[in-house]
């Protein structure tokens, strides 16, 4: 470890000019909590940005996924399909409802849900008369899934789609905002996401009735009565007015953040693409990725170094890189859950996990920072 070199983080928060202005406004009006005008405005602005009819601001992306499952009526002993190649927060809300997940592999062209694996899973489920109550499609690392193929299948089997767009706010697919394709879309404003409120999430939909129900469930499911009366189980999932104030400031500069992240990706790719054994996450033909994180794969046999070893040697240079997500079907928590690989004998996500590495991609990185990461990578490749 070289303590003299400043640390380069994977994806740190990057504030703009308006966050503090909105925060001060909230303080001065004493609308610290609960809710308040910034929450209403933040919901309206996110809905407008993604082109959905409405939005509900909540305390996390995980909470938004849980609410979406509740709204779709997912119950114990039912099943929900979910991308295997993702962060555990995509799948855990399935367990909160008492349902069980079935995991679906990635497509090599998008790294997101494989339509051909999904098709086999749906066919089998239809034969067993156990179609899932929902499909959670995850859009990783700033990129939409191939929603056309996935929606065609889900429409055919009449299964609603939840889009986990926690990592893809700002991306588009066929010119439309990622997160606006499913029955419900989910965003996260956790600290490492492309914009952040320090913690928070958003549920978006064209189904205004569903969103009204989400608001109800997220505020302890309090019935319309003069006293505290409850007929259903509820949750404490709303976003605070202060965090919504930060979110409004962040949303104003989202497009700049996307542009910078794409530049950072291009910089890495330009410098490293000639190296045998290195490849970058592909961009799907009909999509525009935010490149939230620059992710590359390293073939150990060609590079002479594994993704794991590369992450370790970058750490010695005080650079924070990370492995790609460990697929859910490989997690001890989900041992024994059904899994559909892309081809019967080829699991794409297993390979992406063993070879993938996420490089520092924060929009506040300087070009010198990027060059430092690139030099450290090259140094290790030559060893
Ligand atoms: C961050 C993330 C979530 C969860 O969001 P939180 O706001 O941290 O709860 C869900 N899914 C994916 C793919 C994520 O990256």
Tab-separated table of C-alpha atoms and ligand atoms in Angstrom:
chain	number	residue	atom	x	y	z
A	1	UNK	CA	0.000	0.000	0.000
A	2	UNK	CA	1.337	3.423	-0.896
A	3	UNK	CA	-0.240	5.843	1.585
A	4	UNK	CA	1.025	8.874	-0.304
A	5	UNK	CA	-1.208	8.162	-3.287
A	6	UNK	CA	-4.751	9.442	-2.872
A	7	UNK	CA	-7.423	6.785	-2.884
A	8	UNK	CA	-9.447	6.349	-6.064
A	9	UNK	CA	-12.900	5.066	-5.166
A	10	UNK	CA	-15.119	2.878	-7.286
A	11	UNK	CA	-18.077	5.264	-7.523
A	12	UNK	CA	-18.224	7.958	-4.837
A	13	UNK	CA	-21.010	10.545	-4.459
A	14	UNK	CA	-20.670	13.608	-6.692
A	15	UNK	CA	-22.734	16.598	-5.642
A	16	UNK	CA	-23.716	19.556	-7.799
A	17	UNK	CA	-24.775	23.118	-6.993
A	18	UNK	CA	-28.425	22.723	-6.100
A	19	UNK	CA	-28.466	20.011	-3.446
A	20	UNK	CA	-27.511	22.430	-0.640
A	21	UNK	CA	-29.902	25.086	-1.886
A	22	UNK	CA	-32.843	22.686	-1.693
A	23	UNK	CA	-31.636	21.339	1.651
A	24	UNK	CA	-31.440	24.837	3.101
A	25	UNK	CA	-34.955	25.491	1.849
A	26	UNK	CA	-36.171	22.404	3.674
A	27	UNK	CA	-34.424	23.517	6.878
A	28	UNK	CA	-35.760	27.049	6.665
A	29	UNK	CA	-39.335	25.863	6.220
A	30	UNK	CA	-38.772	23.241	8.970
A	31	UNK	CA	-40.025	20.530	6.610
A	32	UNK	CA	-37.367	18.175	7.872
A	33	UNK	CA	-39.784	15.321	8.185
A	34	UNK	CA	-42.009	13.603	7.473
A	35	UNK	CA	-42.416	13.974	3.737
A	36	UNK	CA	-42.916	17.513	2.462
A	37	UNK	CA	-42.741	19.458	-0.763
A	38	UNK	CA	-39.377	18.128	-1.934
A	39	UNK	CA	-40.704	14.569	-1.827
A	40	UNK	CA	-43.678	15.527	-4.010
A	41	UNK	CA	-41.471	17.448	-6.416
A	42	UNK	CA	-38.816	14.748	-6.566
A	43	UNK	CA	-41.489	12.170	-7.436
A	44	UNK	CA	-42.924	14.407	-10.126
A	45	UNK	CA	-39.496	15.166	-11.587
A	46	UNK	CA	-38.346	11.534	-11.708
A	47	UNK	CA	-41.642	10.453	-13.299
A	48	UNK	CA	-41.236	13.171	-15.895
A	49	UNK	CA	-37.595	12.269	-16.541
A	50	UNK	CA	-38.377	8.618	-17.228
A	51	UNK	CA	-41.716	9.260	-18.919
A	52	UNK	CA	-43.875	7.287	-16.514
A	53	UNK	CA	-47.247	8.496	-15.231
A	54	UNK	CA	-46.213	8.499	-11.584
A	55	UNK	CA	-43.580	7.739	-8.967
A	56	UNK	CA	-43.355	7.015	-5.243
A	57	UNK	CA	-40.195	7.992	-3.342
A	58	UNK	CA	-39.102	5.369	-0.811
A	59	UNK	CA	-36.261	4.707	1.595
A	60	UNK	CA	-34.319	2.352	-0.706
A	61	UNK	CA	-34.344	0.500	-3.976
A	62	UNK	CA	-34.802	-2.705	-2.006
A	63	UNK	CA	-37.981	-1.296	-0.440
A	64	UNK	CA	-39.258	-0.363	-3.911
A	65	UNK	CA	-38.758	-3.940	-5.156
A	66	UNK	CA	-40.534	-5.296	-2.084
A	67	UNK	CA	-43.487	-2.947	-2.634
A	68	UNK	CA	-43.702	-3.926	-6.311
A	69	UNK	CA	-43.917	-7.596	-5.329
A	70	UNK	CA	-46.644	-6.782	-2.765
A	71	UNK	CA	-48.599	-4.819	-5.383
A	72	UNK	CA	-48.465	-7.792	-7.748
A	73	UNK	CA	-49.892	-9.966	-4.982
A	74	UNK	CA	-46.896	-12.278	-4.533
A	75	UNK	CA	-47.624	-14.739	-1.738
A	76	UNK	CA	-45.868	-17.543	0.167
A	77	UNK	CA	-45.063	-20.658	-1.862
A	78	UNK	CA	-45.416	-18.865	-5.188
A	79	UNK	CA	-42.439	-18.261	-7.458
A	80	UNK	CA	-40.808	-15.158	-8.892
A	81	UNK	CA	-38.220	-15.268	-11.678
A	82	UNK	CA	-35.170	-13.058	-11.222
A	83	UNK	CA	-31.890	-12.370	-13.027
A	84	UNK	CA	-29.128	-14.409	-11.383
A	85	UNK	CA	-26.332	-11.971	-12.267
A	86	UNK	CA	-27.122	-9.147	-9.835
A	87	UNK	CA	-26.696	-7.695	-6.374
A	88	UNK	CA	-28.514	-9.657	-3.668
A	89	UNK	CA	-30.980	-6.773	-3.117
A	90	UNK	CA	-32.775	-7.753	-6.346
A	91	UNK	CA	-33.689	-11.171	-4.972
A	92	UNK	CA	-34.065	-10.763	-1.204
A	93	UNK	CA	-37.496	-9.072	-1.389
A	94	UNK	CA	-38.794	-12.305	-2.968
A	95	UNK	CA	-37.960	-14.028	0.312
A	96	UNK	CA	-39.617	-11.208	2.300
A	97	UNK	CA	-42.921	-12.191	0.671
A	98	UNK	CA	-42.433	-15.896	1.420
A	99	UNK	CA	-42.186	-16.736	-2.283
A	100	UNK	CA	-39.249	-18.579	-3.860
A	101	UNK	CA	-36.960	-17.351	-6.632
A	102	UNK	CA	-36.112	-19.085	-9.900
A	103	UNK	CA	-32.907	-17.638	-11.328
A	104	UNK	CA	-32.317	-16.781	-14.974
A	105	UNK	CA	-28.892	-16.474	-16.621
A	106	UNK	CA	-27.448	-13.566	-18.605
A	107	UNK	CA	-27.225	-13.097	-22.346
A	108	UNK	CA	-23.643	-12.636	-23.593
A	109	UNK	CA	-24.765	-9.663	-25.732
A	110	UNK	CA	-26.165	-7.573	-22.887
A	111	UNK	CA	-24.969	-9.362	-19.719
A	112	UNK	CA	-28.583	-8.914	-18.599
A	113	UNK	CA	-31.404	-11.475	-18.583
A	114	UNK	CA	-31.158	-14.091	-21.336
A	115	UNK	CA	-34.434	-14.265	-23.256
A	116	UNK	CA	-33.703	-17.814	-24.364
A	117	UNK	CA	-33.157	-18.983	-20.772
A	118	UNK	CA	-36.311	-17.125	-19.743
A	119	UNK	CA	-38.231	-18.854	-22.508
A	120	UNK	CA	-37.180	-22.322	-21.300
A	121	UNK	CA	-38.050	-21.393	-17.714
A	122	UNK	CA	-41.504	-20.107	-18.696
A	123	UNK	CA	-42.201	-23.180	-20.844
A	124	UNK	CA	-41.331	-25.504	-17.958
A	125	UNK	CA	-43.356	-23.456	-15.486
A	126	UNK	CA	-46.398	-23.488	-17.792
A	127	UNK	CA	-46.176	-27.287	-18.117
A	128	UNK	CA	-45.991	-27.638	-14.326
A	129	UNK	CA	-48.850	-25.167	-13.972
A	130	UNK	CA	-46.638	-22.987	-11.793
A	131	UNK	CA	-46.073	-19.773	-13.742
A	132	UNK	CA	-44.281	-17.082	-11.707
A	133	UNK	CA	-46.206	-14.176	-10.192
A	134	UNK	CA	-43.591	-11.757	-11.572
A	135	UNK	CA	-40.293	-11.555	-13.420
A	136	UNK	CA	-37.647	-9.237	-11.945
A	137	UNK	CA	-35.473	-8.100	-14.845
A	138	UNK	CA	-32.261	-6.437	-13.683
A	139	UNK	CA	-30.463	-3.779	-15.757
A	140	UNK	CA	-26.842	-3.991	-14.679
A	141	UNK	CA	-23.981	-1.508	-14.739
A	142	UNK	CA	-25.985	1.217	-16.499
A	143	UNK	CA	-27.472	-0.853	-19.297
A	144	UNK	CA	-31.042	-1.854	-20.163
A	145	UNK	CA	-31.887	-5.477	-20.821
A	146	UNK	CA	-33.200	-6.491	-24.231
A	147	UNK	CA	-36.697	-5.530	-23.113
A	148	UNK	CA	-38.423	-6.265	-26.418
A	149	UNK	CA	-37.582	-9.976	-26.334
A	150	UNK	CA	-38.308	-10.238	-22.608
A	151	UNK	CA	-41.614	-8.371	-22.761
A	152	UNK	CA	-42.748	-10.453	-25.729
A	153	UNK	CA	-42.313	-13.630	-23.672
A	154	UNK	CA	-43.832	-12.197	-20.510
A	155	UNK	CA	-46.835	-10.875	-22.422
A	156	UNK	CA	-47.307	-14.267	-24.054
A	157	UNK	CA	-47.406	-15.967	-20.633
A	158	UNK	CA	-49.204	-13.025	-18.979
A	159	UNK	CA	-46.569	-12.541	-16.312
A	160	UNK	CA	-45.924	-8.954	-15.123
A	161	UNK	CA	-42.398	-7.519	-15.244
A	162	UNK	CA	-40.623	-5.572	-12.511
A	163	UNK	CA	-37.609	-3.705	-13.852
A	164	UNK	CA	-34.813	-3.418	-11.319
A	165	UNK	CA	-33.283	-0.303	-12.857
A	166	UNK	CA	-31.329	0.575	-9.692
A	167	UNK	CA	-28.159	0.718	-11.785
A	168	UNK	CA	-29.607	2.052	-15.045
A	169	UNK	CA	-31.175	5.432	-14.262
A	170	UNK	CA	-30.350	7.641	-17.253
A	171	UNK	CA	-30.017	4.783	-19.753
A	172	UNK	CA	-32.361	4.331	-22.708
A	173	UNK	CA	-33.643	1.443	-24.785
A	174	UNK	CA	-35.257	2.076	-28.148
A	175	UNK	CA	-35.162	5.743	-27.204
A	176	UNK	CA	-37.216	5.237	-24.026
A	177	UNK	CA	-35.955	5.513	-20.454
A	178	UNK	CA	-34.706	2.338	-18.831
A	179	UNK	CA	-37.020	1.495	-15.941
A	180	UNK	CA	-40.157	2.572	-17.817
A	181	UNK	CA	-40.846	-0.742	-19.599
A	182	UNK	CA	-42.127	-2.999	-16.849
A	183	UNK	CA	-45.385	-2.843	-14.914
A	184	UNK	CA	-43.186	-1.337	-12.186
A	185	UNK	CA	-39.709	0.172	-12.390
A	186	UNK	CA	-37.299	0.580	-9.505
A	187	UNK	CA	-34.460	3.078	-9.008
A	188	UNK	CA	-31.935	3.417	-6.202
A	189	UNK	CA	-30.196	6.505	-4.844
A	190	UNK	CA	-27.762	4.591	-2.677
A	191	UNK	CA	-24.345	6.187	-2.161
A	192	UNK	CA	-22.547	4.508	-5.054
A	193	UNK	CA	-25.241	4.929	-7.727
A	194	UNK	CA	-25.018	7.409	-10.606
A	195	UNK	CA	-26.923	9.953	-8.526
A	196	UNK	CA	-27.450	9.607	-4.804
A	197	UNK	CA	-29.504	10.939	-1.907
A	198	UNK	CA	-27.139	9.075	0.456
A	199	UNK	CA	-29.873	6.451	0.551
A	200	UNK	CA	-33.247	6.185	-1.125
A	201	UNK	CA	-35.263	4.689	-3.923
A	202	UNK	CA	-38.138	5.276	-6.317
A	203	UNK	CA	-40.945	3.143	-7.643
A	204	UNK	CA	-42.290	4.262	-11.034
A	205	UNK	CA	-45.276	3.075	-13.038
A	206	UNK	CA	-48.102	4.056	-15.354
A	207	UNK	CA	-50.435	2.320	-12.925
A	208	UNK	CA	-51.507	5.210	-10.679
A	209	UNK	CA	-53.806	3.032	-8.618
A	210	UNK	CA	-50.900	0.707	-7.883
A	211	UNK	CA	-48.707	3.638	-6.888
A	212	UNK	CA	-51.411	4.953	-4.550
A	213	UNK	CA	-51.464	1.538	-2.916
A	214	UNK	CA	-47.655	1.635	-2.671
A	215	UNK	CA	-47.865	4.946	-0.796
A	216	UNK	CA	-50.371	3.395	1.565
A	217	UNK	CA	-48.247	0.287	2.208
A	218	UNK	CA	-45.105	2.413	2.641
A	219	UNK	CA	-46.706	4.466	5.427
A	220	UNK	CA	-47.755	1.587	7.705
A	221	UNK	CA	-50.975	0.865	5.780
A	222	UNK	CA	-53.047	3.211	7.852
A	223	UNK	CA	-56.751	3.032	7.042
A	224	UNK	CA	-58.891	6.118	6.484
A	225	UNK	CA	-60.212	6.561	10.021
A	226	UNK	CA	-60.122	9.111	12.844
A	227	UNK	CA	-57.992	6.802	14.958
A	228	UNK	CA	-55.049	4.547	14.127
A	229	UNK	CA	-56.663	1.650	12.330
A	230	UNK	CA	-54.945	-1.045	10.286
A	231	UNK	CA	-56.397	-3.900	8.251
A	232	UNK	CA	-53.256	-4.864	6.334
A	233	UNK	CA	-49.581	-5.280	7.036
A	234	UNK	CA	-47.670	-2.103	6.213
A	235	UNK	CA	-44.101	-0.833	6.168
A	236	UNK	CA	-42.165	2.287	7.057
A	237	UNK	CA	-40.622	2.888	3.646
A	238	UNK	CA	-41.076	6.579	2.795
A	239	UNK	CA	-38.197	8.876	1.863
A	240	UNK	CA	-37.454	11.883	4.060
A	241	UNK	CA	-37.948	15.391	2.720
A	242	UNK	CA	-34.262	16.181	3.308
A	243	UNK	CA	-33.080	13.293	1.170
A	244	UNK	CA	-35.584	14.188	-1.542
A	245	UNK	CA	-34.101	17.705	-1.537
A	246	UNK	CA	-30.675	16.224	-2.302
A	247	UNK	CA	-32.245	14.017	-4.964
A	248	UNK	CA	-33.780	16.989	-6.774
A	249	UNK	CA	-30.389	18.647	-7.031
A	250	UNK	CA	-28.805	15.437	-8.261
A	251	UNK	CA	-31.477	14.819	-10.877
A	252	UNK	CA	-30.733	18.177	-12.500
A	253	UNK	CA	-27.222	17.040	-13.377
A	254	UNK	CA	-27.953	13.398	-14.177
A	255	UNK	CA	-27.387	13.857	-17.911
A	256	UNK	CA	-23.987	15.444	-17.256
A	257	UNK	CA	-23.109	12.521	-15.022
A	258	UNK	CA	-24.076	10.073	-17.753
A	259	UNK	CA	-21.944	11.940	-20.295
A	260	UNK	CA	-18.930	11.884	-17.981
A	261	UNK	CA	-19.313	8.178	-17.161
A	262	UNK	CA	-19.454	7.383	-20.866
A	263	UNK	CA	-16.299	9.426	-21.403
A	264	UNK	CA	-14.546	7.530	-18.636
A	265	UNK	CA	-15.559	4.252	-20.252
A	266	UNK	CA	-14.232	5.408	-23.654
A	267	UNK	CA	-10.956	6.446	-22.048
A	268	UNK	CA	-10.421	3.000	-20.462
A	269	UNK	CA	-11.517	1.175	-23.568
A	270	UNK	CA	-9.223	3.163	-25.834
A	271	UNK	CA	-6.241	2.477	-23.599
A	272	UNK	CA	-6.854	-1.214	-22.952
A	273	UNK	CA	-8.709	-2.668	-25.916
A	274	UNK	CA	-5.533	-3.751	-27.719
A	275	UNK	CA	-4.587	-6.092	-24.911
A	276	UNK	CA	-5.266	-9.717	-25.711
A	277	UNK	CA	-7.651	-11.361	-23.271
A	278	UNK	CA	-9.359	-8.111	-22.257
A	279	UNK	CA	-12.908	-7.288	-23.349
A	280	UNK	CA	-15.449	-4.690	-22.244
A	281	UNK	CA	-19.128	-5.026	-21.432
A	282	UNK	CA	-20.932	-4.756	-24.784
A	283	UNK	CA	-23.537	-2.073	-25.414
A	284	UNK	CA	-26.730	-3.534	-26.846
A	285	UNK	CA	-27.613	-2.258	-30.347
A	286	UNK	CA	-30.917	-0.631	-29.343
A	287	UNK	CA	-29.725	0.717	-26.024
A	288	UNK	CA	-27.636	3.559	-24.723
A	289	UNK	CA	-25.805	2.643	-21.543
A	290	UNK	CA	-24.860	5.176	-18.880
A	291	UNK	CA	-21.677	3.149	-18.251
A	292	UNK	CA	-22.439	3.593	-14.569
A	293	UNK	CA	-19.452	1.320	-14.041
A	294	UNK	CA	-16.824	0.441	-16.602
A	295	UNK	CA	-16.660	-3.345	-16.513
A	296	UNK	CA	-14.194	-5.529	-18.337
A	297	UNK	CA	-13.438	-9.212	-18.484
A	298	UNK	CA	-9.980	-10.726	-18.281
A	299	UNK	CA	-9.168	-14.139	-19.656
A	300	UNK	CA	-6.635	-15.432	-17.162
A	301	UNK	CA	-5.024	-17.825	-19.658
A	302	UNK	CA	-4.237	-14.948	-22.005
A	303	UNK	CA	-3.639	-12.094	-19.529
A	304	UNK	CA	-1.577	-14.151	-17.110
A	305	UNK	CA	-3.524	-12.638	-14.238
A	306	UNK	CA	-7.010	-13.300	-12.918
A	307	UNK	CA	-9.705	-10.717	-12.171
A	308	UNK	CA	-9.278	-11.511	-8.479
A	309	UNK	CA	-5.546	-10.897	-8.614
A	310	UNK	CA	-6.027	-7.676	-10.558
A	311	UNK	CA	-8.450	-6.315	-7.936
A	312	UNK	CA	-5.879	-7.159	-5.261
A	313	UNK	CA	-2.988	-5.473	-7.024
A	314	UNK	CA	-5.047	-2.338	-7.713
A	315	UNK	CA	-5.845	-2.261	-3.995
A	316	UNK	CA	-2.101	-2.139	-3.323
A	317	UNK	CA	-2.053	1.054	-5.396
A	318	UNK	CA	-4.885	2.448	-3.279
A	319	UNK	CA	-7.356	1.981	-6.130
A	320	UNK	CA	-10.776	0.543	-5.385
A	321	UNK	CA	-11.821	-1.959	-8.060
A	322	UNK	CA	-14.369	-4.715	-7.489
A	323	UNK	CA	-15.301	-8.108	-8.781
A	324	UNK	CA	-18.541	-8.340	-10.737
A	325	UNK	CA	-21.631	-9.583	-8.877
A	326	UNK	CA	-21.481	-13.159	-7.712
A	327	UNK	CA	-24.554	-14.782	-9.300
A	328	UNK	CA	-27.464	-15.602	-7.008
A	329	UNK	CA	-27.519	-19.287	-7.972
A	330	UNK	CA	-23.984	-19.543	-6.512
A	331	UNK	CA	-24.887	-17.851	-3.214
A	332	UNK	CA	-25.165	-20.013	-0.091
A	333	UNK	CA	-28.393	-18.129	0.735
A	334	UNK	CA	-29.993	-19.401	-2.478
A	335	UNK	CA	-28.470	-22.877	-2.672
A	336	UNK	CA	-30.856	-25.325	-4.278
A	337	UNK	CA	-33.108	-22.775	-6.016
A	338	UNK	CA	-33.867	-23.599	-9.644
A	339	UNK	CA	-31.601	-21.998	-12.235
A	340	UNK	CA	-31.882	-21.687	-16.021
A	341	UNK	CA	-28.578	-21.090	-17.796
A	342	UNK	CA	-28.314	-19.365	-21.181
A	343	UNK	CA	-27.681	-22.663	-22.909
A	344	UNK	CA	-28.193	-25.990	-21.238
A	345	UNK	CA	-24.459	-26.473	-20.750
A	346	UNK	CA	-23.275	-22.842	-20.789
A	347	UNK	CA	-23.723	-20.514	-17.832
A	348	UNK	CA	-22.806	-17.009	-18.986
A	349	UNK	CA	-23.033	-15.445	-15.513
A	350	UNK	CA	-20.548	-17.945	-14.048
A	351	UNK	CA	-18.027	-16.791	-16.614
A	352	UNK	CA	-18.803	-13.085	-16.108
A	353	UNK	CA	-18.273	-13.549	-12.397
A	354	UNK	CA	-14.955	-15.345	-12.705
A	355	UNK	CA	-13.549	-12.964	-15.328
A	356	UNK	CA	-15.237	-9.635	-14.616
A	357	UNK	CA	-13.778	-6.577	-12.938
A	358	UNK	CA	-15.437	-3.207	-12.228
A	359	UNK	CA	-13.073	-0.254	-12.588
A	360	UNK	CA	-13.313	3.066	-10.750
A	361	UNK	CA	-15.909	5.045	-12.685
A	362	UNK	CA	-17.021	7.961	-10.510
A	363	UNK	CA	-18.041	11.036	-12.490
A	364	UNK	CA	-15.731	13.180	-10.328
A	365	UNK	CA	-12.618	11.262	-11.468
A	366	UNK	CA	-10.038	13.316	-13.330
A	367	UNK	CA	-8.340	12.123	-16.501
A	368	UNK	CA	-5.151	11.778	-14.427
A	369	UNK	CA	-7.000	9.447	-12.054
A	370	UNK	CA	-8.098	7.299	-14.994
A	371	UNK	CA	-4.558	7.202	-16.356
A	372	UNK	CA	-3.278	6.128	-12.960
A	373	UNK	CA	-5.716	3.203	-12.971
A	374	UNK	CA	-4.775	2.318	-16.549
A	375	UNK	CA	-1.040	2.420	-15.767
A	376	UNK	CA	-1.561	0.192	-12.738
A	377	UNK	CA	-3.491	-2.311	-14.855
A	378	UNK	CA	-0.861	-2.340	-17.605
A	379	UNK	CA	1.926	-2.785	-15.076
A	380	UNK	CA	0.215	-5.901	-13.746
A	381	UNK	CA	-0.509	-7.295	-17.215
A	382	UNK	CA	3.148	-7.192	-18.166
A	383	UNK	CA	4.320	-9.106	-15.138
B	1	LIG	C1	-28.221	-0.874	-5.449
B	1	LIG	C2	-29.052	-1.951	-6.019
B	1	LIG	C3	-30.276	-2.325	-5.443
B	1	LIG	C4	-30.749	-1.851	-4.108
B	1	LIG	O1	-30.847	-0.521	-3.920
B	1	LIG	P1	-30.758	0.068	-2.423
B	1	LIG	O2	-31.205	1.467	-2.612
B	1	LIG	O3	-29.317	-0.050	-2.022
B	1	LIG	O4	-31.663	-0.724	-1.571
B	1	LIG	C5	-31.053	-3.268	-6.093
B	1	LIG	N1	-30.657	-3.829	-7.226
B	1	LIG	C6	-29.474	-3.533	-7.802
B	1	LIG	C7	-29.120	-4.197	-9.080
B	1	LIG	C8	-28.624	-2.604	-7.207
B	1	LIG	O5	-27.438	-2.340	-7.750
